[in-house]
C-alpha positions as protocol buffer text, in pm:
chain_id: "A"
residue {
  index: 1
  type: UNK
  ca { x: 345 y: -2263 z: 1525 }
}
residue {
  index: 2
  type: UNK
  ca { x: 141 y: -1920 z: 1512 }
}
residue {
  index: 3
  type: UNK
  ca { x: 337 y: -1621 z: 1324 }
}
residue {
  index: 4
  type: UNK
  ca { x: 209 y: -1324 z: 1464 }
}
residue {
  index: 5
  type: UNK
  ca { x: 303 y: -955 z: 1260 }
}
residue {
  index: 6
  type: UNK
  ca { x: 575 y: -712 z: 1471 }
}
residue {
  index: 7
  type: UNK
  ca { x: 612 y: -372 z: 1412 }
}
residue {
  index: 8
  type: UNK
  ca { x: 880 y: -112 z: 1546 }
}
residue {
  index: 9
  type: UNK
  ca { x: 743 y: 170 z: 1452 }
}
residue {
  index: 10
  type: UNK
  ca { x: 933 y: 540 z: 1661 }
}
residue {
  index: 11
  type: UNK
  ca { x: 730 y: 826 z: 1705 }
}
residue {
  index: 12
  type: UNK
  ca { x: 751 y: 1192 z: 1740 }
}
residue {
  index: 13
  type: UNK
  ca { x: 983 y: 1208 z: 1461 }
}
residue {
  index: 14
  type: UNK
  ca { x: 983 y: 1133 z: 1055 }
}
residue {
  index: 15
  type: UNK
  ca { x: 1320 y: 972 z: 1119 }
}
residue {
  index: 16
  type: UNK
  ca { x: 1444 y: 616 z: 1234 }
}
residue {
  index: 17
  type: UNK
  ca { x: 1616 y: 512 z: 1559 }
}
residue {
  index: 18
  type: UNK
  ca { x: 1450 y: 880 z: 1730 }
}
residue {
  index: 19
  type: UNK
  ca { x: 1191 y: 981 z: 1864 }
}
residue {
  index: 20
  type: UNK
  ca { x: 961 y: 710 z: 2116 }
}
residue {
  index: 21
  type: UNK
  ca { x: 1024 y: 362 z: 1992 }
}
residue {
  index: 22
  type: UNK
  ca { x: 645 y: 146 z: 1985 }
}
residue {
  index: 23
  type: UNK
  ca { x: 624 y: -234 z: 1968 }
}
residue {
  index: 24
  type: UNK
  ca { x: 304 y: -309 z: 1751 }
}
residue {
  index: 25
  type: UNK
  ca { x: 170 y: -569 z: 1698 }
}
residue {
  index: 26
  type: UNK
  ca { x: -178 y: -512 z: 1379 }
}
residue {
  index: 27
  type: UNK
  ca { x: -361 y: -839 z: 1469 }
}
residue {
  index: 28
  type: UNK
  ca { x: -384 y: -983 z: 1835 }
}
residue {
  index: 29
  type: UNK
  ca { x: -695 y: -1098 z: 1826 }
}
residue {
  index: 30
  type: UNK
  ca { x: -601 y: -1421 z: 1874 }
}
residue {
  index: 31
  type: UNK
  ca { x: -353 y: -1372 z: 2127 }
}
residue {
  index: 32
  type: UNK
  ca { x: -460 y: -1383 z: 2478 }
}
residue {
  index: 33
  type: UNK
  ca { x: -364 y: -1124 z: 2719 }
}
residue {
  index: 34
  type: UNK
  ca { x: -40 y: -1346 z: 2918 }
}
residue {
  index: 35
  type: UNK
  ca { x: 81 y: -1406 z: 2579 }
}
residue {
  index: 36
  type: UNK
  ca { x: 52 y: -972 z: 2492 }
}
residue {
  index: 37
  type: UNK
  ca { x: 252 y: -913 z: 2790 }
}
residue {
  index: 38
  type: UNK
  ca { x: 525 y: -1173 z: 2747 }
}
residue {
  index: 39
  type: UNK
  ca { x: 518 y: -1014 z: 2368 }
}
residue {
  index: 40
  type: UNK
  ca { x: 606 y: -686 z: 2552 }
}
residue {
  index: 41
  type: UNK
  ca { x: 798 y: -830 z: 2717 }
}
residue {
  index: 42
  type: UNK
  ca { x: 1100 y: -1006 z: 2424 }
}
residue {
  index: 43
  type: UNK
  ca { x: 1013 y: -604 z: 2231 }
}
residue {
  index: 44
  type: UNK
  ca { x: 1173 y: -518 z: 2570 }
}
residue {
  index: 45
  type: UNK
  ca { x: 1043 y: -148 z: 2394 }
}
residue {
  index: 46
  type: UNK
  ca { x: 871 y: 144 z: 2677 }
}
residue {
  index: 47
  type: UNK
  ca { x: 480 y: 64 z: 2514 }
}
residue {
  index: 48
  type: UNK
  ca { x: 375 y: -190 z: 2272 }
}
residue {
  index: 49
  type: UNK
  ca { x: -36 y: -147 z: 2127 }
}
residue {
  index: 50
  type: UNK
  ca { x: -172 y: -465 z: 2094 }
}
residue {
  index: 51
  type: UNK
  ca { x: -463 y: -365 z: 1832 }
}
residue {
  index: 52
  type: UNK
  ca { x: -804 y: -633 z: 1813 }
}
residue {
  index: 53
  type: UNK
  ca { x: -1173 y: -574 z: 1633 }
}
residue {
  index: 54
  type: UNK
  ca { x: -1431 y: -389 z: 1937 }
}
residue {
  index: 55
  type: UNK
  ca { x: -1773 y: -469 z: 2040 }
}
residue {
  index: 56
  type: UNK
  ca { x: -1807 y: -71 z: 2055 }
}
residue {
  index: 57
  type: UNK
  ca { x: -2058 y: 86 z: 1834 }
}
residue {
  index: 58
  type: UNK
  ca { x: -1847 y: 380 z: 1739 }
}
residue {
  index: 59
  type: UNK
  ca { x: -1517 y: 212 z: 1744 }
}
residue {
  index: 60
  type: UNK
  ca { x: -1226 y: 70 z: 1455 }
}
residue {
  index: 61
  type: UNK
  ca { x: -1073 y: -87 z: 1721 }
}
residue {
  index: 62
  type: UNK
  ca { x: -1016 y: -193 z: 2076 }
}
residue {
  index: 63
  type: UNK
  ca { x: -622 y: -76 z: 2182 }
}
residue {
  index: 64
  type: UNK
  ca { x: -426 y: -280 z: 2466 }
}
residue {
  index: 65
  type: UNK
  ca { x: -93 y: -144 z: 2578 }
}
residue {
  index: 66
  type: UNK
  ca { x: 170 y: -312 z: 2793 }
}
residue {
  index: 67
  type: UNK
  ca { x: 455 y: -256 z: 2868 }
}
residue {
  index: 68
  type: UNK
  ca { x: 747 y: -519 z: 2896 }
}
residue {
  index: 69
  type: UNK
  ca { x: 601 y: -627 z: 3318 }
}
residue {
  index: 70
  type: UNK
  ca { x: 279 y: -453 z: 3311 }
}
residue {
  index: 71
  type: UNK
  ca { x: -51 y: -360 z: 3072 }
}
residue {
  index: 72
  type: UNK
  ca { x: -128 y: 40 z: 3100 }
}
residue {
  index: 73
  type: UNK
  ca { x: -484 y: 147 z: 3060 }
}
residue {
  index: 74
  type: UNK
  ca { x: -399 y: 480 z: 2763 }
}
residue {
  index: 75
  type: UNK
  ca { x: -64 y: 569 z: 2606 }
}
residue {
  index: 76
  type: UNK
  ca { x: 17 y: 830 z: 2383 }
}
residue {
  index: 77
  type: UNK
  ca { x: 326 y: 717 z: 2144 }
}
residue {
  index: 78
  type: UNK
  ca { x: 186 y: 416 z: 2052 }
}
residue {
  index: 79
  type: UNK
  ca { x: -137 y: 566 z: 1931 }
}
residue {
  index: 80
  type: UNK
  ca { x: 94 y: 709 z: 1710 }
}
residue {
  index: 81
  type: UNK
  ca { x: 269 y: 468 z: 1631 }
}
residue {
  index: 82
  type: UNK
  ca { x: 4 y: 275 z: 1499 }
}
residue {
  index: 83
  type: UNK
  ca { x: -183 y: 465 z: 1320 }
}
residue {
  index: 84
  type: UNK
  ca { x: 73 y: 546 z: 1120 }
}
residue {
  index: 85
  type: UNK
  ca { x: 110 y: 165 z: 998 }
}
residue {
  index: 86
  type: UNK
  ca { x: -275 y: 121 z: 981 }
}
residue {
  index: 87
  type: UNK
  ca { x: -317 y: 464 z: 759 }
}
residue {
  index: 88
  type: UNK
  ca { x: 17 y: 379 z: 568 }
}
residue {
  index: 89
  type: UNK
  ca { x: 49 y: -47 z: 570 }
}
residue {
  index: 90
  type: UNK
  ca { x: -319 y: -162 z: 595 }
}
residue {
  index: 91
  type: UNK
  ca { x: -500 y: 92 z: 413 }
}
residue {
  index: 92
  type: UNK
  ca { x: -658 y: 301 z: 613 }
}
residue {
  index: 93
  type: UNK
  ca { x: -588 y: 603 z: 442 }
}
residue {
  index: 94
  type: UNK
  ca { x: -741 y: 461 z: 124 }
}
residue {
  index: 95
  type: UNK
  ca { x: -1092 y: 484 z: 430 }
}
residue {
  index: 96
  type: UNK
  ca { x: -1047 y: 971 z: 405 }
}
residue {
  index: 97
  type: UNK
  ca { x: -1133 y: 924 z: 777 }
}
residue {
  index: 98
  type: UNK
  ca { x: -999 y: 942 z: 1100 }
}
residue {
  index: 99
  type: UNK
  ca { x: -967 y: 620 z: 1331 }
}
residue {
  index: 100
  type: UNK
  ca { x: -1085 y: 564 z: 1685 }
}
residue {
  index: 101
  type: UNK
  ca { x: -963 y: 360 z: 1924 }
}
residue {
  index: 102
  type: UNK
  ca { x: -1141 y: 211 z: 2213 }
}
residue {
  index: 103
  type: UNK
  ca { x: -931 y: 191 z: 2499 }
}
residue {
  index: 104
  type: UNK
  ca { x: -892 y: 142 z: 2868 }
}
residue {
  index: 105
  type: UNK
  ca { x: -1008 y: 473 z: 2910 }
}
residue {
  index: 106
  type: UNK
  ca { x: -1244 y: 601 z: 2665 }
}
residue {
  index: 107
  type: UNK
  ca { x: -1260 y: 658 z: 2325 }
}
residue {
  index: 108
  type: UNK
  ca { x: -988 y: 742 z: 2118 }
}
residue {
  index: 109
  type: UNK
  ca { x: -987 y: 919 z: 1768 }
}
residue {
  index: 110
  type: UNK
  ca { x: -691 y: 1003 z: 1561 }
}
residue {
  index: 111
  type: UNK
  ca { x: -666 y: 1241 z: 1252 }
}
residue {
  index: 112
  type: UNK
  ca { x: -486 y: 1180 z: 953 }
}
residue {
  index: 113
  type: UNK
  ca { x: -295 y: 1483 z: 803 }
}
residue {
  index: 114
  type: UNK
  ca { x: -253 y: 1417 z: 414 }
}
residue {
  index: 115
  type: UNK
  ca { x: -50 y: 1677 z: 136 }
}
residue {
  index: 116
  type: UNK
  ca { x: 24 y: 1574 z: -176 }
}
residue {
  index: 117
  type: UNK
  ca { x: -78 y: 1173 z: -103 }
}
residue {
  index: 118
  type: UNK
  ca { x: 190 y: 1160 z: 161 }
}
residue {
  index: 119
  type: UNK
  ca { x: 73 y: 1148 z: 545 }
}
residue {
  index: 120
  type: UNK
  ca { x: 223 y: 1405 z: 724 }
}
residue {
  index: 121
  type: UNK
  ca { x: 155 y: 1425 z: 1072 }
}
residue {
  index: 122
  type: UNK
  ca { x: -212 y: 1171 z: 1347 }
}
residue {
  index: 123
  type: UNK
  ca { x: -344 y: 1377 z: 1563 }
}
residue {
  index: 124
  type: UNK
  ca { x: -534 y: 1162 z: 1864 }
}
residue {
  index: 125
  type: UNK
  ca { x: -813 y: 1372 z: 2061 }
}
residue {
  index: 126
  type: UNK
  ca { x: -700 y: 1316 z: 2417 }
}
residue {
  index: 127
  type: UNK
  ca { x: -1008 y: 1234 z: 2704 }
}
residue {
  index: 128
  type: UNK
  ca { x: -1062 y: 1529 z: 2921 }
}
residue {
  index: 129
  type: UNK
  ca { x: -801 y: 1671 z: 3121 }
}
residue {
  index: 130
  type: UNK
  ca { x: -804 y: 1712 z: 3507 }
}
residue {
  index: 131
  type: UNK
  ca { x: -583 y: 1772 z: 3747 }
}
residue {
  index: 132
  type: UNK
  ca { x: -548 y: 1756 z: 4138 }
}
residue {
  index: 133
  type: UNK
  ca { x: -298 y: 1791 z: 4438 }
}
residue {
  index: 134
  type: UNK
  ca { x: -104 y: 1593 z: 4596 }
}
residue {
  index: 135
  type: UNK
  ca { x: 58 y: 1660 z: 4886 }
}
residue {
  index: 136
  type: UNK
  ca { x: 473 y: 1551 z: 4864 }
}
residue {
  index: 137
  type: UNK
  ca { x: 766 y: 1726 z: 5011 }
}
residue {
  index: 138
  type: UNK
  ca { x: 912 y: 1894 z: 4714 }
}
residue {
  index: 139
  type: UNK
  ca { x: 1249 y: 1879 z: 4781 }
}
residue {
  index: 140
  type: UNK
  ca { x: 1230 y: 1455 z: 4850 }
}
residue {
  index: 141
  type: UNK
  ca { x: 1131 y: 1485 z: 4489 }
}
residue {
  index: 142
  type: UNK
  ca { x: 1399 y: 1689 z: 4367 }
}
residue {
  index: 143
  type: UNK
  ca { x: 1539 y: 1461 z: 4563 }
}
residue {
  index: 144
  type: UNK
  ca { x: 1471 y: 1111 z: 4393 }
}
residue {
  index: 145
  type: UNK
  ca { x: 1387 y: 1340 z: 4046 }
}
residue {
  index: 146
  type: UNK
  ca { x: 1791 y: 1435 z: 4028 }
}
residue {
  index: 147
  type: UNK
  ca { x: 1749 y: 1791 z: 4044 }
}
residue {
  index: 148
  type: UNK
  ca { x: 1845 y: 2083 z: 4290 }
}
residue {
  index: 149
  type: UNK
  ca { x: 1596 y: 2189 z: 4546 }
}
residue {
  index: 150
  type: UNK
  ca { x: 1639 y: 2552 z: 4342 }
}
residue {
  index: 151
  type: UNK
  ca { x: 1595 y: 2377 z: 3991 }
}
residue {
  index: 152
  type: UNK
  ca { x: 1267 y: 2358 z: 4086 }
}
residue {
  index: 153
  type: UNK
  ca { x: 1027 y: 2642 z: 3960 }
}
residue {
  index: 154
  type: UNK
  ca { x: 805 y: 2774 z: 4177 }
}
residue {
  index: 155
  type: UNK
  ca { x: 570 y: 2987 z: 3934 }
}
residue {
  index: 156
  type: UNK
  ca { x: 379 y: 2616 z: 3861 }
}
residue {
  index: 157
  type: UNK
  ca { x: 233 y: 2445 z: 4107 }
}
residue {
  index: 158
  type: UNK
  ca { x: 382 y: 2033 z: 4097 }
}
residue {
  index: 159
  type: UNK
  ca { x: 78 y: 1841 z: 4090 }
}
residue {
  index: 160
  type: UNK
  ca { x: -106 y: 1523 z: 3913 }
}
residue {
  index: 161
  type: UNK
  ca { x: -295 y: 1584 z: 3553 }
}
residue {
  index: 162
  type: UNK
  ca { x: -477 y: 1276 z: 3353 }
}
residue {
  index: 163
  type: UNK
  ca { x: -563 y: 1246 z: 3024 }
}
residue {
  index: 164
  type: UNK
  ca { x: -578 y: 856 z: 3114 }
}
residue {
  index: 165
  type: UNK
  ca { x: -260 y: 810 z: 3323 }
}
residue {
  index: 166
  type: UNK
  ca { x: -250 y: 983 z: 3636 }
}
residue {
  index: 167
  type: UNK
  ca { x: 128 y: 1185 z: 3607 }
}
residue {
  index: 168
  type: UNK
  ca { x: 316 y: 1410 z: 3884 }
}
residue {
  index: 169
  type: UNK
  ca { x: 428 y: 1642 z: 3677 }
}
residue {
  index: 170
  type: UNK
  ca { x: 762 y: 1868 z: 3787 }
}
residue {
  index: 171
  type: UNK
  ca { x: 848 y: 2249 z: 3714 }
}
residue {
  index: 172
  type: UNK
  ca { x: 1230 y: 2283 z: 3638 }
}
residue {
  index: 173
  type: UNK
  ca { x: 1377 y: 2655 z: 3599 }
}
residue {
  index: 174
  type: UNK
  ca { x: 1570 y: 2532 z: 3339 }
}
residue {
  index: 175
  type: UNK
  ca { x: 1663 y: 2287 z: 3054 }
}
residue {
  index: 176
  type: UNK
  ca { x: 1938 y: 2225 z: 3136 }
}
residue {
  index: 177
  type: UNK
  ca { x: 1857 y: 2125 z: 3486 }
}
residue {
  index: 178
  type: UNK
  ca { x: 1665 y: 1897 z: 3362 }
}
residue {
  index: 179
  type: UNK
  ca { x: 1925 y: 1758 z: 3133 }
}
residue {
  index: 180
  type: UNK
  ca { x: 2146 y: 1687 z: 3448 }
}
residue {
  index: 181
  type: UNK
  ca { x: 1861 y: 1505 z: 3678 }
}
residue {
  index: 182
  type: UNK
  ca { x: 1975 y: 1158 z: 3746 }
}
residue {
  index: 183
  type: UNK
  ca { x: 1682 y: 1001 z: 3926 }
}
residue {
  index: 184
  type: UNK
  ca { x: 1657 y: 744 z: 4251 }
}
residue {
  index: 185
  type: UNK
  ca { x: 1474 y: 481 z: 4044 }
}
residue {
  index: 186
  type: UNK
  ca { x: 1436 y: 275 z: 4359 }
}
residue {
  index: 187
  type: UNK
  ca { x: 1263 y: 573 z: 4558 }
}
residue {
  index: 188
  type: UNK
  ca { x: 1103 y: 707 z: 4294 }
}
residue {
  index: 189
  type: UNK
  ca { x: 976 y: 386 z: 4146 }
}
residue {
  index: 190
  type: UNK
  ca { x: 783 y: 316 z: 4489 }
}
residue {
  index: 191
  type: UNK
  ca { x: 645 y: 668 z: 4515 }
}
residue {
  index: 192
  type: UNK
  ca { x: 466 y: 678 z: 4229 }
}
residue {
  index: 193
  type: UNK
  ca { x: 308 y: 280 z: 4321 }
}
residue {
  index: 194
  type: UNK
  ca { x: 172 y: 489 z: 4673 }
}
residue {
  index: 195
  type: UNK
  ca { x: 14 y: 687 z: 4487 }
}
residue {
  index: 196
  type: UNK
  ca { x: -49 y: 472 z: 4142 }
}
residue {
  index: 197
  type: UNK
  ca { x: 137 y: 756 z: 3954 }
}
residue {
  index: 198
  type: UNK
  ca { x: 240 y: 603 z: 3608 }
}
residue {
  index: 199
  type: UNK
  ca { x: 484 y: 815 z: 3498 }
}
residue {
  index: 200
  type: UNK
  ca { x: 667 y: 1152 z: 3641 }
}
residue {
  index: 201
  type: UNK
  ca { x: 716 y: 1448 z: 3508 }
}
residue {
  index: 202
  type: UNK
  ca { x: 912 y: 1669 z: 3426 }
}
residue {
  index: 203
  type: UNK
  ca { x: 895 y: 2033 z: 3258 }
}
residue {
  index: 204
  type: UNK
  ca { x: 1020 y: 2389 z: 3151 }
}
residue {
  index: 205
  type: UNK
  ca { x: 963 y: 2675 z: 2933 }
}
residue {
  index: 206
  type: UNK
  ca { x: 1323 y: 2715 z: 2886 }
}
residue {
  index: 207
  type: UNK
  ca { x: 1300 y: 2527 z: 2545 }
}
residue {
  index: 208
  type: UNK
  ca { x: 1558 y: 2477 z: 2292 }
}
residue {
  index: 209
  type: UNK
  ca { x: 1462 y: 2675 z: 1987 }
}
residue {
  index: 210
  type: UNK
  ca { x: 1157 y: 2560 z: 1800 }
}
residue {
  index: 211
  type: UNK
  ca { x: 999 y: 2421 z: 2044 }
}
residue {
  index: 212
  type: UNK
  ca { x: 713 y: 2595 z: 2381 }
}
residue {
  index: 213
  type: UNK
  ca { x: 854 y: 2375 z: 2645 }
}
residue {
  index: 214
  type: UNK
  ca { x: 1060 y: 2083 z: 2686 }
}
residue {
  index: 215
  type: UNK
  ca { x: 1032 y: 1760 z: 2927 }
}
residue {
  index: 216
  type: UNK
  ca { x: 1221 y: 1450 z: 3005 }
}
residue {
  index: 217
  type: UNK
  ca { x: 973 y: 1124 z: 3165 }
}
residue {
  index: 218
  type: UNK
  ca { x: 1022 y: 868 z: 3396 }
}
residue {
  index: 219
  type: UNK
  ca { x: 803 y: 580 z: 3431 }
}
residue {
  index: 220
  type: UNK
  ca { x: 1017 y: 308 z: 3671 }
}
residue {
  index: 221
  type: UNK
  ca { x: 665 y: 208 z: 3841 }
}
residue {
  index: 222
  type: UNK
  ca { x: 576 y: 42 z: 3539 }
}
residue {
  index: 223
  type: UNK
  ca { x: 863 y: -76 z: 3403 }
}
residue {
  index: 224
  type: UNK
  ca { x: 1011 y: 216 z: 3238 }
}
residue {
  index: 225
  type: UNK
  ca { x: 1321 y: 422 z: 3372 }
}
residue {
  index: 226
  type: UNK
  ca { x: 1282 y: 700 z: 3085 }
}
residue {
  index: 227
  type: UNK
  ca { x: 1023 y: 726 z: 2874 }
}
residue {
  index: 228
  type: UNK
  ca { x: 1221 y: 931 z: 2500 }
}
residue {
  index: 229
  type: UNK
  ca { x: 862 y: 1085 z: 2379 }
}
residue {
  index: 230
  type: UNK
  ca { x: 545 y: 1094 z: 2607 }
}
residue {
  index: 231
  type: UNK
  ca { x: 181 y: 1190 z: 2376 }
}
residue {
  index: 232
  type: UNK
  ca { x: 47 y: 1112 z: 2720 }
}
residue {
  index: 233
  type: UNK
  ca { x: 233 y: 1336 z: 3022 }
}
residue {
  index: 234
  type: UNK
  ca { x: 263 y: 1615 z: 2733 }
}
residue {
  index: 235
  type: UNK
  ca { x: -136 y: 1584 z: 2688 }
}
residue {
  index: 236
  type: UNK
  ca { x: -135 y: 1578 z: 3042 }
}
residue {
  index: 237
  type: UNK
  ca { x: 82 y: 1839 z: 3088 }
}
residue {
  index: 238
  type: UNK
  ca { x: -112 y: 2099 z: 2854 }
}
residue {
  index: 239
  type: UNK
  ca { x: -436 y: 1997 z: 2953 }
}
residue {
  index: 240
  type: UNK
  ca { x: -258 y: 2140 z: 3357 }
}
residue {
  index: 241
  type: UNK
  ca { x: -167 y: 2420 z: 3127 }
}
residue {
  index: 242
  type: UNK
  ca { x: -505 y: 2520 z: 3065 }
}
residue {
  index: 243
  type: UNK
  ca { x: -675 y: 2415 z: 3418 }
}
residue {
  index: 244
  type: UNK
  ca { x: -436 y: 2606 z: 3610 }
}
residue {
  index: 245
  type: UNK
  ca { x: -437 y: 2923 z: 3363 }
}
residue {
  index: 246
  type: UNK
  ca { x: -177 y: 2923 z: 3259 }
}
residue {
  index: 247
  type: UNK
  ca { x: -382 y: 2965 z: 2906 }
}
residue {
  index: 248
  type: UNK
  ca { x: -568 y: 3175 z: 2827 }
}
residue {
  index: 249
  type: UNK
  ca { x: -940 y: 3101 z: 2791 }
}
residue {
  index: 250
  type: UNK
  ca { x: -1215 y: 3078 z: 2505 }
}
residue {
  index: 251
  type: UNK
  ca { x: -886 y: 3110 z: 2250 }
}
residue {
  index: 252
  type: UNK
  ca { x: -753 y: 2799 z: 2094 }
}
residue {
  index: 253
  type: UNK
  ca { x: -334 y: 2776 z: 2153 }
}
residue {
  index: 254
  type: UNK
  ca { x: -82 y: 2569 z: 2023 }
}
residue {
  index: 255
  type: UNK
  ca { x: 294 y: 2400 z: 2145 }
}
residue {
  index: 256
  type: UNK
  ca { x: 571 y: 2271 z: 2019 }
}
residue {
  index: 257
  type: UNK
  ca { x: 752 y: 2027 z: 2314 }
}
residue {
  index: 258
  type: UNK
  ca { x: 982 y: 1915 z: 2249 }
}
residue {
  index: 259
  type: UNK
  ca { x: 1129 y: 1571 z: 2446 }
}
residue {
  index: 260
  type: UNK
  ca { x: 1404 y: 1253 z: 2384 }
}
residue {
  index: 261
  type: UNK
  ca { x: 1715 y: 1468 z: 2405 }
}
residue {
  index: 262
  type: UNK
  ca { x: 1880 y: 1374 z: 2647 }
}
residue {
  index: 263
  type: UNK
  ca { x: 1809 y: 1058 z: 2502 }
}
residue {
  index: 264
  type: UNK
  ca { x: 1996 y: 1131 z: 2233 }
}
residue {
  index: 265
  type: UNK
  ca { x: 1621 y: 995 z: 2091 }
}
residue {
  index: 266
  type: UNK
  ca { x: 1458 y: 1359 z: 2034 }
}
residue {
  index: 267
  type: UNK
  ca { x: 1110 y: 1400 z: 1908 }
}
residue {
  index: 268
  type: UNK
  ca { x: 858 y: 1685 z: 1816 }
}
residue {
  index: 269
  type: UNK
  ca { x: 473 y: 1685 z: 1978 }
}
residue {
  index: 270
  type: UNK
  ca { x: 194 y: 1937 z: 1830 }
}
residue {
  index: 271
  type: UNK
  ca { x: -55 y: 2034 z: 2034 }
}
residue {
  index: 272
  type: UNK
  ca { x: -329 y: 2185 z: 2006 }
}
residue {
  index: 273
  type: UNK
  ca { x: -595 y: 2290 z: 2302 }
}
residue {
  index: 274
  type: UNK
  ca { x: -907 y: 2454 z: 2336 }
}
residue {
  index: 275
  type: UNK
  ca { x: -1002 y: 2603 z: 2617 }
}
residue {
  index: 276
  type: UNK
  ca { x: -1357 y: 2741 z: 2435 }
}
residue {
  index: 277
  type: UNK
  ca { x: -1609 y: 2514 z: 2608 }
}
residue {
  index: 278
  type: UNK
  ca { x: -1625 y: 2380 z: 2959 }
}
residue {
  index: 279
  type: UNK
  ca { x: -1346 y: 2109 z: 2965 }
}
residue {
  index: 280
  type: UNK
  ca { x: -1016 y: 2164 z: 2799 }
}
residue {
  index: 281
  type: UNK
  ca { x: -1043 y: 1978 z: 2460 }
}
residue {
  index: 282
  type: UNK
  ca { x: -632 y: 1829 z: 2392 }
}
residue {
  index: 283
  type: UNK
  ca { x: -525 y: 1764 z: 2052 }
}
residue {
  index: 284
  type: UNK
  ca { x: -155 y: 1576 z: 2023 }
}
residue {
  index: 285
  type: UNK
  ca { x: 14 y: 1504 z: 1679 }
}
residue {
  index: 286
  type: UNK
  ca { x: 327 y: 1394 z: 1534 }
}
residue {
  index: 287
  type: UNK
  ca { x: 457 y: 1152 z: 1230 }
}
residue {
  index: 288
  type: UNK
  ca { x: 598 y: 816 z: 1272 }
}
residue {
  index: 289
  type: UNK
  ca { x: 867 y: 620 z: 1097 }
}
residue {
  index: 290
  type: UNK
  ca { x: 841 y: 224 z: 1073 }
}
residue {
  index: 291
  type: UNK
  ca { x: 1161 y: 92 z: 1206 }
}
residue {
  index: 292
  type: UNK
  ca { x: 1144 y: -265 z: 1171 }
}
residue {
  index: 293
  type: UNK
  ca { x: 848 y: -522 z: 1025 }
}
residue {
  index: 294
  type: UNK
  ca { x: 883 y: -901 z: 1119 }
}
residue {
  index: 295
  type: UNK
  ca { x: 779 y: -1191 z: 1227 }
}
residue {
  index: 296
  type: UNK
  ca { x: 704 y: -1385 z: 1605 }
}
residue {
  index: 297
  type: UNK
  ca { x: 738 y: -1699 z: 1610 }
}
residue {
  index: 298
  type: UNK
  ca { x: 495 y: -1858 z: 1893 }
}
residue {
  index: 299
  type: UNK
  ca { x: 439 y: -2212 z: 1991 }
}
residue {
  index: 300
  type: UNK
  ca { x: 36 y: -2364 z: 2007 }
}
residue {
  index: 301
  type: UNK
  ca { x: 104 y: -2451 z: 2354 }
}
residue {
  index: 302
  type: UNK
  ca { x: 228 y: -2176 z: 2486 }
}
């Protein structure tokens, strides 16, 4: 019997049962890809991260991400959860330097913010953001995500954005409209698969008190009806704000993004957007809470 250490980490929150749950397997070197996918399916969390040794000279770990149904190239909340686990349970905090992950999309450094000897927040620097056009019937998109056409906010273009995964950004006028959205998951999943989209991300500046932006995220194409709090999608959204000129150039912008409230799992992302260079630099941070620690038992012949 092979014993595999497995953790359940709630990311973008300091509290258990809030934020976005991620599975984290910190010792995955001996696992096959099939086993990783089976474990992710068994954990049945939005995403699970598997850490292993890296051959890259600048990386500390190789990290791979799986939803219950498929591997994806990048996941923000599972990166936060993995970093929190390494810092608090695996002694990384004592090293006094960032953790660098090798992902399918490149190197992702994660800085650790400490106060009075305790970890307060981890912040990942995502790869350079990109934005591109997509020719869609916006009324059809509104129907698929479960809002009215008049709920769309025409001040902002509906586009695709990425900092590792491709996200369809849907601007919405009010938080109320986002909260009452009931997507047609089968149709939305088919649309996303057709265009290689990882998630469909609704956003509004009509945010609750204490937040600048409020979002909600649907990902049926990769086996996740709704992703509670998304580091990758909100990083891509922040890049979109910069690249589309909604944030002033040559400045450092701080955004507080709220997500998960509609699911009863509220989470908070702190995003820093640097616009002084040739490309915007996106830093996405948050806290986490290790909710479950245990062992998975695998038969040796599997």
